[in-house]
Amino acid sequence: MRNHVFALVALIVAALVFITLRLVGNEYYFVAGYTIVQYIILATAWNILGGYTGYVNFGSAAFFAAGAYSSVALITFANNIDDLLPGGIAPFFHSIFPLPIPVLIVVAGLVSGLIGYGMGYLTLRLRGAFFAIATLALAVVLQTLVVNWEFVGGSSGAYVIRPESVPLIGNYVQYLFVLMLVLGVIALTIARMIERSKLGAGFAAIRDDELAAEASGVPTLQLKLIATALSGALMGMAGAPFPYFIGFLQPQSAFGLEYAVNSIAMPMIGGTMNWVGPLIGAVLLGTLQQVANVTISSSVNLLLVGLLLIGFVIVAPNGIVGLVQDRLRARKKPGSKP
Amino acid sequence: MDFSLLANAIIAGLLIGGFYAAVTAGISISFGMLDIVNIAHPAFIILGSYIAYIFNIKLGIDPIIVSIVMLPFFYLLGDAIYRIYYQSFEKRGAESLRGLAFFFGVLFVTEVVLILCFGVDYRYVEAPYIGPALSFGFVDLPLRILVPFVASLVLFGGLHLLISRTFTGRAIMAVSQDQAALQLMAVNPIRIKRIAFGASIATAAVAGALLIIIQPVEPSVGREYIGRVFAICVLGGLGSLPGTLIAALLVGVVESVTATFYGPSWAPAVSFGFLLLTLAFRPSGLLGR
Amino acid sequence: MSALLQVKGIGKKFGGFVALGGIDLDVRQGERLGLIGPNGSGKSTLVNCICGALQNETGTVHFDGQQMDGLAAHERTHRGLSRSFQLPRPFHSMTLADNLRVPMYYTVHKRSGTPLHADNIDARCHELLRLVGLEAKARQRPRDLTQVEMRKLELARAMAAEPKLLIADEAMAGLSHSEVEEILALLIRLNESGITIIMIEHIMSAVMKFSQRLVVLVTGKKIADGKPETVVRDPEVVRAYIGE
C-alpha cells in the first residue's frame, strides 16, 4: 500500500532534516524547529475535523493544553509518590515513574481524545455553528479548571525539570525535536490515509452536504465523533512534550491565543482539502513567525497572521494548494486529480 | 449562610445581568435573527470601551455620552462588515467554515491592534458616579453598576420597541423567518440584513462604554465575553429579546453568587458551563422558538 | 400481501403551523405511486418524515415489516428506503463517480454481507452512470453539469444505495419537455427492474403517464387516493387545484 511508502519517505525526510540541523550545530534551530513541527501536527489535526469534515474548532488550545497538563499531572505525581502513596505500594510506582515521554504522549492522546469525544457527544447533534461556539467555551472552562487546580501549579505555574541528557542523541532538546518529528510523520500519514479511505469519503460527504450524506447512508454522528476524538487526540499528543520543552508551564502559555489562531490560519492559508495544505501553512507561517518574533514584536507577528487569515479566507478560500491546483487545472484537461 | 452576603450577591448579579442583556442584544440580532455567527462582537464592544476611554481621559467627556455620539460610526462599521461578509460568503453560499474563520480573524486582529495601540495594561474611566454607592439597609448598590444597569435597560427597551413597532424592525423579524415572503412584499432582504447588522454593531458602542464603567478593561477581556454572550443568547432562545433579558439576569445572578461564595476565579466557567449544558440539553432555550 | 411502506397517522407541526394533520398511506411492493398537491400541502414534509430527515410528532412508519420510528435517516437508507432531493444536493467537492461511491461504501457494503472490493465499486459506479447517461462525465465535478444532468446525478446517487423503495421528489421540476421524457423513461425503467417508486411531481402529464395509483395532499391532509383517472375527476381535487 502506498501509505506505508509515504510514511517511510516522510521518515527519511524527517531524518534528513534532523541530520542537517545537527550538522549546522546551532541550538536555536532545534527550538524553532520544535515549534514549527508542533504546528504541523496541530494544523493537520485541526484540518481533519475542520477541512475534511467541515466542523470548525476554535478551542484547539483546550486540547493542546489538556495534553500538556496531563503530562504535568503525571510528572508532578512522579515527583511526589512518597507523599501521596502509602509506603507499601510506593516502590512499585517508583519503578515505573517518571514515565518516558512516548508513554506521556499516548496518555495525553487518550485524555484529549476522550475530551473531544465527550464534547462532541454533547454538541454534535446541533448545527456546526453551535459546535464551534461550544469549542470556545470548552477552552475557557478547561483553563478555569486548570487555574484552580493546585496540583498542577494553578495560576502560578509548574516547573518541569528536564533530564540532563538522553542516550544516543545526547542533547535533550534534540531528543524532543526527534519525538515531534516522529509524531509529525504519524499525523501526516494518518491524515493522508483518511483522505484516501472510506472514512475520508464519509467526512467529505458530511462537509459537502450533511443532509445528503445522511440520506446516502452515512452515519454522520458517528463519523463526526470519530473526527472530533481523533483531532483532539492528535492535538493532545502534540502538547504532551511541551512541559519538558518549555520548562515552566503557566496556563496562559498552554492556553495561549496563538494556538487557536494558528491551528485555524495554517490550514486555511495552506489549503484545507488535503494533507499538504496544513503542512505548507505550518511551515510557511511557522517560519515567518519565528523570524518575526526575533525581528519584530510577537504582537505584530500575530497581527500579520490574523490579517493573512482574513485575506485568504476572502480571496483564496482553498488556500495556497487551491491556488496551485487552479493554475494546473487551467493548463491540463478537466477531471485530473493531483 | 450570611444572608446579607447572599442578598448583595443576588442584587449585584441582577444589576450585572441587566448589563449582560445589553451586551447580548447585538448578538441576539446578528445570530438570533440573521443567523450570522459574529464571534467578533465582543471585540467591537472592547473597541467601544477604548474609544470611550480615549475621549474620557483626553477631554473628560462622560463615557455614555461618547458612546451615543459613536452610535452612527459603529452602525456604519457594521454596515461595511456585513457588505464584505455578504459578498465573500453569504452570496456564494459558501460553507459556514469560512464565515466563522472570517469573524475569528476579525476578532483576533481587533484584539492585537488594541494591544499594539494601548498595551495590555488595564484602562478605566472616570465619572462622578464611579465610586459612590446607594445603601438600603444591608444592601449596597454601587452606582458604578447601577447606572450602566439603568442605561442597559433603556438600550434594551429601545431596541425591543424598534424591533416590534417599526416597519424596519418587523422586517428584520420577518427576514429571519421567511426571506422569500419578504421579497414578495418588495422589500430587499439584503438591505434589511445590512441595517440589522449595522444596528447590532451599534449596540456594541454603548455596551463598550458601559463595560469600562463597570470594570477596568484590557484587550483580552473581549474573549471572556464570547462564551457569556452566546450562552445567554442560546439560553434565552435565539431571536427572542425578552428571553435574552431573562437569561442574562439568570447568568448574572449565578455568576455573582458563585464568585462570592467560591471565589472569582471560578466565575468564567459559570457562563461557559451554562453554554455547554444548554447546548447539550436544551438548545432551543428557556423560551424556545 | 402486506404493504412495503405503511404510514399511519403521521402528524407534524412547525410551531403553530400544522404541516401534516394525520396522514395514512400504504404503498405495495413494485407499485408506481404518484403524490401530488398544491405548494405547501406537505408533500416534502411527508417525505422528510418517512425518510427520517424530520421527526414526526404522531403516527408511525413501517417499512419492509420493520418500524422506522426513532431510526436515523441513514439507518432507514440501510434498510432500503432512498430518496432524491427536490433541489439537487450533490457533493460538490467530489467527481460524479465519487458522489456515487459514498452511498455504495456506506449502504450496500453493510447489507450485502459479502465485502465489495474496490474494483467492484468502481464498476458499479460506472454502470449506474451509464444507466443515467452520465458516464462520459464520470470524472467531472457537479458544477460542470446542466440542470437535467444534476437531476440525473441526484437520482443515480439515490439508486446507488440499492433501495427497495425510491422517493423521487420533484425530479422533473423546471425541465424541458424532452428532458421530462428522459427522466420519466428512466424512472419507469427503474421500476421495471423491481424498485417501488413514489413520484412527487407537479407536471401532470408525467404523473398521469407514470402512476398506477394517485394520492392527493392538500394542506396537510390526504383528500384522494385511487386510480389516476378517477382521482383527477374528483370534485374536491379539482377545487383544490383551480381554487388556489
mmCIF file of N, CA and C in Angstrom, chain A residues 79-154:
data_model
loop_
_atom_site.group_PDB
_atom_site.id
_atom_site.type_symbol
_atom_site.label_atom_id
_atom_site.label_comp_id
_atom_site.label_asym_id
_atom_site.label_seq_id
_atom_site.Cartn_x
_atom_site.Cartn_y
_atom_site.Cartn_z
ATOM 1 N N ASN A 79 6.980 13.006 41.023
ATOM 2 C CA ASN A 79 7.846 13.691 41.978
ATOM 3 C C ASN A 79 7.357 13.582 43.412
ATOM 4 N N ASN A 80 6.089 13.183 43.580
ATOM 5 C CA ASN A 80 5.536 13.203 44.933
ATOM 6 C C ASN A 80 4.986 11.854 45.366
ATOM 7 N N ILE A 81 5.522 10.788 44.789
ATOM 8 C CA ILE A 81 4.971 9.460 45.065
ATOM 9 C C ILE A 81 4.998 9.164 46.561
ATOM 10 N N ASP A 82 6.118 9.510 47.187
ATOM 11 C CA ASP A 82 6.232 9.160 48.601
ATOM 12 C C ASP A 82 5.239 9.918 49.463
ATOM 13 N N ASP A 83 4.892 11.136 49.039
ATOM 14 C CA ASP A 83 3.927 11.902 49.834
ATOM 15 C C ASP A 83 2.507 11.440 49.586
ATOM 16 N N LEU A 84 2.265 10.929 48.377
ATOM 17 C CA LEU A 84 0.875 10.641 48.009
ATOM 18 C C LEU A 84 0.452 9.219 48.301
ATOM 19 N N LEU A 85 1.415 8.306 48.238
ATOM 20 C CA LEU A 85 1.010 6.904 48.355
ATOM 21 C C LEU A 85 1.580 6.262 49.626
ATOM 22 N N PRO A 86 0.864 5.277 50.165
ATOM 23 C CA PRO A 86 1.375 4.573 51.352
ATOM 24 C C PRO A 86 2.656 3.805 51.025
ATOM 25 N N GLY A 87 3.457 3.604 52.044
ATOM 26 C CA GLY A 87 4.784 3.008 51.877
ATOM 27 C C GLY A 87 4.792 1.673 51.170
ATOM 28 N N GLY A 88 3.712 0.918 51.320
ATOM 29 C CA GLY A 88 3.665 -0.425 50.736
ATOM 30 C C GLY A 88 3.757 -0.433 49.227
ATOM 31 N N ILE A 89 2.951 0.435 48.597
ATOM 32 C CA ILE A 89 2.910 0.359 47.134
ATOM 33 C C ILE A 89 3.839 1.365 46.459
ATOM 34 N N ALA A 90 4.388 2.300 47.262
ATOM 35 C CA ALA A 90 5.237 3.338 46.664
ATOM 36 C C ALA A 90 6.366 2.779 45.793
ATOM 37 N N PRO A 91 7.124 1.788 46.275
ATOM 38 C CA PRO A 91 8.248 1.292 45.466
ATOM 39 C C PRO A 91 7.833 0.838 44.073
ATOM 40 N N PHE A 92 6.663 0.204 43.994
ATOM 41 C CA PHE A 92 6.183 -0.248 42.687
ATOM 42 C C PHE A 92 6.068 0.921 41.733
ATOM 43 N N PHE A 93 5.459 2.002 42.257
ATOM 44 C CA PHE A 93 5.273 3.170 41.389
ATOM 45 C C PHE A 93 6.601 3.838 41.066
ATOM 46 N N HIS A 94 7.519 3.805 42.030
ATOM 47 C CA HIS A 94 8.841 4.386 41.753
ATOM 48 C C HIS A 94 9.515 3.671 40.589
ATOM 49 N N SER A 95 9.197 2.383 40.450
ATOM 50 C CA SER A 95 9.860 1.664 39.363
ATOM 51 C C SER A 95 9.309 2.049 38.002
ATOM 52 N N ILE A 96 8.029 2.440 37.924
ATOM 53 C CA ILE A 96 7.521 2.833 36.601
ATOM 54 C C ILE A 96 7.664 4.325 36.338
ATOM 55 N N PHE A 97 7.548 5.123 37.384
ATOM 56 C CA PHE A 97 7.617 6.573 37.171
ATOM 57 C C PHE A 97 9.026 7.070 37.350
ATOM 58 N N PRO A 98 9.482 8.193 36.794
ATOM 59 C CA PRO A 98 8.704 9.003 35.856
ATOM 60 C C PRO A 98 8.529 8.313 34.506
ATOM 61 N N LEU A 99 7.360 8.463 33.923
ATOM 62 C CA LEU A 99 7.066 7.791 32.674
ATOM 63 C C LEU A 99 7.885 8.409 31.539
ATOM 64 N N PRO A 100 8.368 7.580 30.620
ATOM 65 C CA PRO A 100 9.067 8.122 29.459
ATOM 66 C C PRO A 100 8.094 8.923 28.585
ATOM 67 N N ILE A 101 8.641 9.877 27.866
ATOM 68 C CA ILE A 101 7.764 10.789 27.103
ATOM 69 C C ILE A 101 6.834 10.074 26.128
ATOM 70 N N PRO A 102 7.290 9.064 25.394
ATOM 71 C CA PRO A 102 6.346 8.389 24.492
ATOM 72 C C PRO A 102 5.099 7.896 25.219
ATOM 73 N N VAL A 103 5.265 7.427 26.458
ATOM 74 C CA VAL A 103 4.086 6.988 27.210
ATOM 75 C C VAL A 103 3.219 8.193 27.547
ATOM 76 N N LEU A 104 3.876 9.302 27.929
ATOM 77 C CA LEU A 104 3.116 10.528 28.217
ATOM 78 C C LEU A 104 2.307 10.939 27.000
ATOM 79 N N ILE A 105 2.918 10.779 25.834
ATOM 80 C CA ILE A 105 2.230 11.159 24.600
ATOM 81 C C ILE A 105 0.977 10.315 24.417
ATOM 82 N N VAL A 106 1.098 9.021 24.640
ATOM 83 C CA VAL A 106 -0.064 8.148 24.466
ATOM 84 C C VAL A 106 -1.166 8.518 25.459
ATOM 85 N N VAL A 107 -0.765 8.734 26.714
ATOM 86 C CA VAL A 107 -1.764 9.102 27.721
ATOM 87 C C VAL A 107 -2.456 10.401 27.340
ATOM 88 N N ALA A 108 -1.649 11.384 26.912
ATOM 89 C CA ALA A 108 -2.212 12.675 26.518
ATOM 90 C C ALA A 108 -3.197 12.497 25.374
ATOM 91 N N GLY A 109 -2.845 11.622 24.440
ATOM 92 C CA GLY A 109 -3.748 11.362 23.319
ATOM 93 C C GLY A 109 -5.075 10.817 23.799
ATOM 94 N N LEU A 110 -5.015 9.889 24.751
ATOM 95 C CA LEU A 110 -6.250 9.312 25.275
ATOM 96 C C LEU A 110 -7.090 10.364 25.983
ATOM 97 N N VAL A 111 -6.420 11.168 26.825
ATOM 98 C CA VAL A 111 -7.150 12.199 27.571
ATOM 99 C C VAL A 111 -7.835 13.188 26.633
ATOM 100 N N SER A 112 -7.054 13.737 25.714
ATOM 101 C CA SER A 112 -7.620 14.726 24.799
ATOM 102 C C SER A 112 -8.654 14.109 23.876
ATOM 103 N N GLY A 113 -8.406 12.859 23.485
ATOM 104 C CA GLY A 113 -9.367 12.174 22.621
ATOM 105 C C GLY A 113 -10.699 12.018 23.326
ATOM 106 N N LEU A 114 -10.627 11.666 24.599
ATOM 107 C CA LEU A 114 -11.842 11.493 25.385
ATOM 108 C C LEU A 114 -12.588 12.808 25.542
ATOM 109 N N ILE A 115 -11.826 13.880 25.793
ATOM 110 C CA ILE A 115 -12.459 15.191 25.920
ATOM 111 C C ILE A 115 -13.161 15.553 24.613
ATOM 112 N N GLY A 116 -12.479 15.291 23.512
ATOM 113 C CA GLY A 116 -13.072 15.573 22.208
ATOM 114 C C GLY A 116 -14.350 14.781 22.008
ATOM 115 N N TYR A 117 -14.292 13.503 22.326
ATOM 116 C CA TYR A 117 -15.458 12.641 22.167
ATOM 117 C C TYR A 117 -16.610 13.138 23.036
ATOM 118 N N GLY A 118 -16.271 13.467 24.292
ATOM 119 C CA GLY A 118 -17.311 13.922 25.217
ATOM 120 C C GLY A 118 -17.982 15.191 24.739
ATOM 121 N N MET A 119 -17.170 16.149 24.317
ATOM 122 C CA MET A 119 -17.741 17.403 23.861
ATOM 123 C C MET A 119 -18.542 17.192 22.596
ATOM 124 N N GLY A 120 -18.043 16.351 21.728
ATOM 125 C CA GLY A 120 -18.774 16.046 20.505
ATOM 126 C C GLY A 120 -20.114 15.421 20.827
ATOM 127 N N TYR A 121 -20.108 14.494 21.766
ATOM 128 C CA TYR A 121 -21.336 13.827 22.144
ATOM 129 C C TYR A 121 -22.386 14.827 22.603
ATOM 130 N N LEU A 122 -21.919 15.874 23.329
ATOM 131 C CA LEU A 122 -22.862 16.875 23.828
ATOM 132 C C LEU A 122 -23.369 17.793 22.732
ATOM 133 N N THR A 123 -22.529 18.126 21.776
ATOM 134 C CA THR A 123 -22.893 19.227 20.880
ATOM 135 C C THR A 123 -22.988 18.907 19.400
ATOM 136 N N LEU A 124 -22.601 17.710 18.954
ATOM 137 C CA LEU A 124 -22.554 17.483 17.515
ATOM 138 C C LEU A 124 -23.901 17.192 16.880
ATOM 139 N N ARG A 125 -24.924 17.001 17.730
ATOM 140 C CA ARG A 125 -26.227 16.789 17.116
ATOM 141 C C ARG A 125 -26.783 18.107 16.587
ATOM 142 N N LEU A 126 -26.183 19.207 17.019
ATOM 143 C CA LEU A 126 -26.671 20.520 16.614
ATOM 144 C C LEU A 126 -25.904 21.032 15.406
ATOM 145 N N ARG A 127 -26.258 22.223 14.981
ATOM 146 C CA ARG A 127 -25.573 22.773 13.813
ATOM 147 C C ARG A 127 -24.100 23.026 14.069
ATOM 148 N N GLY A 128 -23.356 23.091 12.985
ATOM 149 C CA GLY A 128 -21.931 23.335 13.076
ATOM 150 C C GLY A 128 -21.590 24.604 13.828
ATOM 151 N N ALA A 129 -22.415 25.635 13.696
ATOM 152 C CA ALA A 129 -22.129 26.898 14.369
ATOM 153 C C ALA A 129 -22.133 26.699 15.886
ATOM 154 N N PHE A 130 -23.082 25.920 16.391
ATOM 155 C CA PHE A 130 -23.146 25.678 17.828
ATOM 156 C C PHE A 130 -21.934 24.912 18.304
ATOM 157 N N PHE A 131 -21.498 23.960 17.505
ATOM 158 C CA PHE A 131 -20.308 23.210 17.871
ATOM 159 C C PHE A 131 -19.122 24.152 17.987
ATOM 160 N N ALA A 132 -18.983 25.055 17.014
ATOM 161 C CA ALA A 132 -17.853 25.991 17.020
ATOM 162 C C ALA A 132 -17.871 26.838 18.294
ATOM 163 N N ILE A 133 -19.051 27.334 18.644
ATOM 164 C CA ILE A 133 -19.155 28.161 19.852
ATOM 165 C C ILE A 133 -18.823 27.329 21.084
ATOM 166 N N ALA A 134 -19.282 26.080 21.096
ATOM 167 C CA ALA A 134 -19.001 25.218 22.240
ATOM 168 C C ALA A 134 -17.502 24.999 22.403
ATOM 169 N N THR A 135 -16.760 24.933 21.306
ATOM 170 C CA THR A 135 -15.319 24.725 21.434
ATOM 171 C C THR A 135 -14.660 25.925 22.104
ATOM 172 N N LEU A 136 -15.185 27.124 21.823
ATOM 173 C CA LEU A 136 -14.681 28.316 22.504
ATOM 174 C C LEU A 136 -14.899 28.182 24.001
ATOM 175 N N ALA A 137 -16.139 27.763 24.320
ATOM 176 C CA ALA A 137 -16.493 27.615 25.716
ATOM 177 C C ALA A 137 -15.605 26.593 26.386
ATOM 178 N N LEU A 138 -15.332 25.507 25.691
ATOM 179 C CA LEU A 138 -14.521 24.442 26.267
ATOM 180 C C LEU A 138 -13.154 24.960 26.706
ATOM 181 N N ALA A 139 -12.540 25.776 25.848
ATOM 182 C CA ALA A 139 -11.208 26.280 26.167
ATOM 183 C C ALA A 139 -11.223 27.065 27.477
ATOM 184 N N VAL A 140 -12.251 27.920 27.631
ATOM 185 C CA VAL A 140 -12.306 28.732 28.844
ATOM 186 C C VAL A 140 -12.596 27.875 30.080
ATOM 187 N N VAL A 141 -13.524 26.934 29.941
ATOM 188 C CA VAL A 141 -13.853 26.070 31.072
ATOM 189 C C VAL A 141 -12.633 25.286 31.521
ATOM 190 N N LEU A 142 -11.927 24.704 30.555
ATOM 191 C CA LEU A 142 -10.741 23.915 30.896
ATOM 192 C C LEU A 142 -9.677 24.791 31.546
ATOM 193 N N GLN A 143 -9.504 26.006 31.016
ATOM 194 C CA GLN A 143 -8.500 26.888 31.588
ATOM 195 C C GLN A 143 -8.853 27.236 33.026
ATOM 196 N N THR A 144 -10.130 27.497 33.260
ATOM 197 C CA THR A 144 -10.563 27.801 34.626
ATOM 198 C C THR A 144 -10.294 26.624 35.547
ATOM 199 N N LEU A 145 -10.566 25.411 35.086
ATOM 200 C CA LEU A 145 -10.312 24.235 35.903
ATOM 201 C C LEU A 145 -8.828 24.126 36.252
ATOM 202 N N VAL A 146 -7.983 24.325 35.247
ATOM 203 C CA VAL A 146 -6.544 24.199 35.466
ATOM 204 C C VAL A 146 -6.038 25.276 36.419
ATOM 205 N N VAL A 147 -6.514 26.498 36.213
ATOM 206 C CA VAL A 147 -6.087 27.609 37.072
ATOM 207 C C VAL A 147 -6.412 27.328 38.538
ATOM 208 N N ASN A 148 -7.500 26.616 38.767
ATOM 209 C CA ASN A 148 -7.901 26.323 40.136
ATOM 210 C C ASN A 148 -7.381 25.005 40.675
ATOM 211 N N TRP A 149 -6.551 24.311 39.883
ATOM 212 C CA TRP A 149 -6.061 23.006 40.302
ATOM 213 C C TRP A 149 -4.620 23.150 40.793
ATOM 214 N N GLU A 150 -4.478 23.216 42.115
ATOM 215 C CA GLU A 150 -3.156 23.486 42.693
ATOM 216 C C GLU A 150 -2.139 22.413 42.353
ATOM 217 N N PHE A 151 -2.602 21.190 42.183
ATOM 218 C CA PHE A 151 -1.700 20.061 41.973
ATOM 219 C C PHE A 151 -0.785 20.277 40.767
ATOM 220 N N VAL A 152 -1.355 20.913 39.730
ATOM 221 C CA VAL A 152 -0.522 21.148 38.546
ATOM 222 C C VAL A 152 0.011 22.576 38.519
ATOM 223 N N GLY A 153 -0.063 23.237 39.678
ATOM 224 C CA GLY A 153 0.547 24.555 39.761
ATOM 225 C C GLY A 153 -0.410 25.707 39.723
ATOM 226 N N GLY A 154 -1.662 25.456 39.336
ATOM 227 C CA GLY A 154 -2.647 26.522 39.323
ATOM 228 C C GLY A 154 -2.210 27.680 38.446
#
